[in-house]
Amino acid sequence: IVEGRYYIGDDCTNNVAEYFGLIAALKRLKASPHSAGHLSIEGDSKLVINHLNGCYKLNSHRLMPLWEKARGLIRSSKGREFDFYSYAHIDRSMNKRADELAREAVHCETNW
């Protein structure tokens, strides 16, 4: 599990923030010494999860570069490809810690 908060400014949508969170977590995974054959991405943004698994078509020009960055990071880590990756939408009620971190990030301009 990758946990952290990331302040991205005041001018962004929830969907942009969800992609930034995913990208930040994937970058931390890539920088870690840990190896993983299976990458399981779970999130409470149905839009992001369904973009990643191909169920929803991506129409937003603002989200396209974020989706491309996330897909690139998912496909490899330190030059290694994951043997398998999966995506799962989880209900927001089961993801309270993520909401806490998001609220903290809004009030704090430091990242971790």
XYZ file of N, CA and C in Angstrom:
336
model
N 0.854 -1.181 0.000
C 0.000 0.000 0.000
C 0.891 1.233 0.000
N 0.601 2.139 -0.900
C 1.324 3.397 -0.961
C 0.412 4.472 -0.405
N 0.914 5.234 0.561
C 0.114 6.269 1.190
C 0.890 7.570 1.194
N 0.203 8.661 0.991
C 0.826 9.970 1.046
C -0.166 11.032 0.654
N 0.285 12.261 0.744
C -0.572 13.365 0.307
C 0.247 14.241 -0.609
N -0.435 14.894 -1.515
C 0.243 15.665 -2.543
C -0.599 16.890 -2.850
N -0.063 18.069 -2.567
C -0.772 19.312 -2.850
C -0.567 19.676 -4.312
N -1.642 19.842 -5.066
C -1.510 20.143 -6.488
C -2.089 21.500 -6.859
N -2.470 22.264 -5.885
C -2.976 23.609 -6.152
C -4.486 23.678 -6.065
N -4.978 24.871 -6.297
C -6.405 25.132 -6.134
C -7.213 24.939 -7.416
N -6.561 24.982 -8.556
C -7.273 24.972 -9.830
C -7.254 23.590 -10.474
N -7.974 22.654 -9.861
C -8.068 21.334 -10.490
C -9.399 20.690 -10.125
N -9.808 19.778 -10.970
C -11.047 19.048 -10.727
C -10.752 17.825 -9.864
N -11.793 17.195 -9.365
C -11.613 15.947 -8.611
C -10.949 14.886 -9.471
N -11.317 14.822 -10.737
C -10.736 13.808 -11.621
C -9.245 14.039 -11.838
N -8.846 15.283 -12.006
C -7.419 15.606 -12.132
C -6.699 15.207 -10.845
N -7.286 15.524 -9.714
C -6.674 15.174 -8.428
C -6.540 13.661 -8.276
N -7.535 12.906 -8.708
C -7.463 11.447 -8.629
C -6.310 10.908 -9.473
N -6.148 11.446 -10.674
C -5.034 11.010 -11.526
C -3.685 11.401 -10.913
N -3.597 12.617 -10.361
C -2.347 13.027 -9.722
C -1.997 12.097 -8.566
N -2.997 11.706 -7.787
C -2.755 10.774 -6.686
C -2.245 9.434 -7.177
N -2.850 8.921 -8.225
C -2.422 7.650 -8.799
C -0.990 7.749 -9.324
N -0.695 8.813 -10.043
C 0.647 8.994 -10.608
C 1.686 9.118 -9.505
N 1.376 9.870 -8.452
C 2.314 10.014 -7.330
C 2.595 8.654 -6.682
N 1.550 7.851 -6.494
C 1.731 6.516 -5.895
C 2.559 5.616 -6.803
N 2.312 5.659 -8.099
C 3.068 4.836 -9.035
C 4.530 5.252 -9.089
N 4.798 6.556 -8.989
C 6.185 7.033 -8.959
C 6.896 6.545 -7.694
N 6.191 6.571 -6.575
C 6.793 6.061 -5.336
C 7.067 4.575 -5.440
N 6.175 3.844 -6.056
C 6.393 2.413 -6.259
C 7.617 2.181 -7.140
N 7.707 2.948 -8.206
C 8.827 2.801 -9.132
C 10.158 3.093 -8.437
N 10.179 4.057 -7.540
C 11.410 4.440 -6.844
C 11.768 3.489 -5.704
N 10.843 2.646 -5.314
C 11.086 1.759 -4.177
C 11.949 0.570 -4.593
N 12.604 -0.045 -3.622
C 13.418 -1.223 -3.929
C 12.593 -2.494 -4.061
N 11.312 -2.403 -3.787
C 10.450 -3.578 -3.800
C 10.104 -4.002 -5.220
N 9.964 -5.275 -5.398
C 9.587 -5.832 -6.686
C 8.178 -6.413 -6.559
N 7.408 -6.261 -7.598
C 6.049 -6.791 -7.565
C 5.725 -7.413 -8.912
N 5.255 -8.632 -8.900
C 4.829 -9.275 -10.129
C 3.405 -8.887 -10.481
N 2.607 -8.608 -9.444
C 1.204 -8.252 -9.634
C 0.973 -6.878 -9.029
N 0.448 -5.997 -9.810
C 0.094 -4.668 -9.346
C -1.422 -4.566 -9.292
N -1.942 -4.317 -8.107
C -3.378 -4.156 -7.921
C -3.658 -2.688 -7.611
N -4.394 -2.044 -8.480
C -4.747 -0.640 -8.287
C -6.197 -0.580 -7.860
N -6.410 -0.028 -6.686
C -7.754 0.131 -6.143
C -7.999 1.610 -5.921
N -9.163 2.083 -6.276
C -9.474 3.486 -6.089
C -10.960 3.722 -6.001
N -11.303 4.859 -5.395
C -12.721 5.172 -5.249
C -13.239 6.065 -6.378
N -12.388 6.347 -7.367
C -12.839 7.091 -8.536
C -13.237 6.106 -9.631
N -14.536 5.953 -9.796
C -15.029 5.036 -10.828
C -14.550 5.465 -12.208
N -14.469 6.778 -12.440
C -14.025 7.282 -13.726
C -12.585 6.839 -14.023
N -11.671 7.054 -13.079
C -10.264 6.696 -13.298
C -10.107 5.190 -13.480
N -10.723 4.409 -12.620
C -10.613 2.946 -12.725
C -11.152 2.470 -14.069
N -12.275 3.014 -14.494
C -12.860 2.580 -15.767
C -12.128 3.130 -16.984
N -11.418 4.242 -16.849
C -10.517 4.670 -17.923
C -9.380 3.662 -18.051
N -8.805 3.281 -16.917
C -7.646 2.385 -16.928
C -7.990 0.997 -17.463
N -9.161 0.490 -17.101
C -9.501 -0.868 -17.557
C -10.198 -0.879 -18.920
N -10.383 0.300 -19.501
C -10.929 0.379 -20.849
C -12.444 0.356 -20.941
N -13.130 0.367 -19.818
C -14.603 0.364 -19.849
C -15.177 1.717 -20.266
N -14.471 2.794 -19.912
C -14.911 4.132 -20.290
C -13.925 4.701 -21.293
N -14.458 5.362 -22.315
C -13.617 6.056 -23.280
C -13.161 7.378 -22.669
N -11.917 7.721 -22.905
C -11.364 8.971 -22.391
C -11.618 10.080 -23.401
N -12.437 11.063 -23.039
C -12.797 12.152 -23.945
C -12.166 13.484 -23.555
N -11.632 13.579 -22.360
C -11.126 14.842 -21.852
C -9.681 15.083 -22.283
N -9.465 16.207 -22.953
C -8.098 16.565 -23.350
C -7.244 16.889 -22.128
N -7.879 17.340 -21.069
C -7.141 17.661 -19.840
C -6.669 16.389 -19.134
N -7.447 15.320 -19.219
C -7.081 14.076 -18.540
C -6.182 13.169 -19.382
N -6.177 13.346 -20.685
C -5.419 12.456 -21.574
C -3.938 12.346 -21.187
N -3.205 13.450 -20.989
C -1.789 13.290 -20.631
C -1.598 12.615 -19.279
N -2.537 12.809 -18.373
C -2.448 12.154 -17.060
C -2.690 10.655 -17.197
N -3.661 10.282 -18.019
C -3.928 8.865 -18.285
C -2.713 8.212 -18.935
N -2.123 8.898 -19.915
C -0.948 8.351 -20.603
C 0.214 8.147 -19.627
N 0.430 9.104 -18.735
C 1.509 8.990 -17.744
C 1.238 7.817 -16.805
N 0.013 7.711 -16.324
C -0.345 6.610 -15.423
C -0.166 5.262 -16.115
N -0.653 5.138 -17.348
C -0.513 3.870 -18.080
C 0.956 3.495 -18.279
N 1.785 4.480 -18.589
C 3.201 4.217 -18.755
C 3.850 3.720 -17.479
N 3.490 4.315 -16.354
C 4.041 3.891 -15.066
C 3.517 2.517 -14.659
N 2.273 2.235 -14.996
C 1.696 0.927 -14.671
C 2.400 -0.168 -15.449
N 2.685 0.101 -16.694
C 3.270 -0.932 -17.553
C 4.690 -1.309 -17.168
N 5.378 -0.457 -16.458
C 6.743 -0.812 -16.078
C 7.160 -0.134 -14.783
N 8.094 -0.750 -14.139
C 8.694 -0.200 -12.932
C 10.155 -0.587 -12.952
N 11.031 0.425 -12.940
C 12.473 0.189 -13.019
C 12.824 -0.679 -14.214
N 12.126 -0.491 -15.307
C 12.417 -1.268 -16.508
C 11.803 -2.651 -16.516
N 11.156 -3.046 -15.436
C 10.519 -4.372 -15.373
C 9.030 -4.199 -15.644
N 8.486 -5.043 -16.425
C 7.044 -5.027 -16.631
C 6.385 -5.885 -15.562
N 5.224 -5.493 -15.146
C 4.461 -6.316 -14.218
C 3.915 -7.510 -14.969
N 3.933 -8.671 -14.335
C 3.368 -9.864 -14.944
C 1.857 -9.724 -15.115
N 1.261 -9.012 -14.172
C -0.198 -8.911 -14.149
C -0.572 -7.641 -13.408
N -1.564 -6.936 -13.878
C -2.100 -5.817 -13.116
C -3.613 -5.838 -13.203
N -4.219 -5.339 -12.133
C -5.672 -5.345 -12.068
C -6.150 -4.022 -11.474
N -7.404 -3.725 -11.732
C -8.017 -2.491 -11.271
C -9.317 -2.846 -10.550
N -9.556 -2.166 -9.456
C -10.800 -2.414 -8.729
C -11.346 -1.106 -8.178
N -12.614 -0.874 -8.432
C -13.288 0.272 -7.830
C -13.727 -0.125 -6.428
N -13.413 0.717 -5.468
C -13.867 0.470 -4.102
C -14.754 1.631 -3.676
N -15.737 1.329 -2.895
C -16.662 2.350 -2.435
C -15.939 3.365 -1.556
N -16.303 4.609 -1.719
C -15.670 5.686 -0.941
C -15.765 5.428 0.570
N -16.826 4.780 1.002
C -16.969 4.492 2.438
C -15.902 3.522 2.933
N -15.294 2.770 2.011
C -14.233 1.826 2.375
C -12.847 2.458 2.208
N -12.806 3.726 1.876
C -11.550 4.395 1.573
C -11.414 5.688 2.375
N -11.774 5.633 3.637
C -11.786 6.823 4.484
C -10.401 7.443 4.647
N -9.357 6.626 4.695
C -8.009 7.162 4.860
C -7.635 8.052 3.676
N -8.022 7.676 2.487
C -7.731 8.508 1.315
C -8.422 9.858 1.434
N -9.648 9.869 1.915
C -10.360 11.131 2.102
C -9.678 11.997 3.154
N -9.181 11.372 4.234
C -8.458 12.117 5.267
C -7.206 12.772 4.684
N -6.439 12.019 3.904
C -5.228 12.557 3.296
C -5.554 13.682 2.317
N -6.632 13.541 1.573
C -7.035 14.586 0.629
C -7.383 15.869 1.368
N -8.118 15.752 2.472
C -8.464 16.940 3.263
C -7.213 17.591 3.846
N -6.265 16.782 4.323
C -5.009 17.318 4.852
C -4.249 18.064 3.767
N -4.181 17.505 2.576
C -3.421 18.119 1.484
C -4.009 19.461 1.069
N -5.320 19.603 1.140
C -5.961 20.857 0.779
C -5.512 21.962 1.723
N -5.258 21.622 2.975
C -4.893 22.621 3.980
C -3.401 22.737 4.212
N -2.613 22.002 3.466
C -1.173 21.972 3.696
C -0.468 21.901 2.351
N 0.515 22.749 2.148
C 1.205 22.766 0.865
C 2.481 21.939 0.880
N 2.650 21.059 1.854
C 3.810 20.184 1.867
C 3.369 18.778 1.462
N 4.224 18.074 0.785
C 3.928 16.730 0.305
C 4.736 15.720 1.105
N 4.257 14.485 1.106
C 5.040 13.384 1.683
C 4.577 12.088 1.101
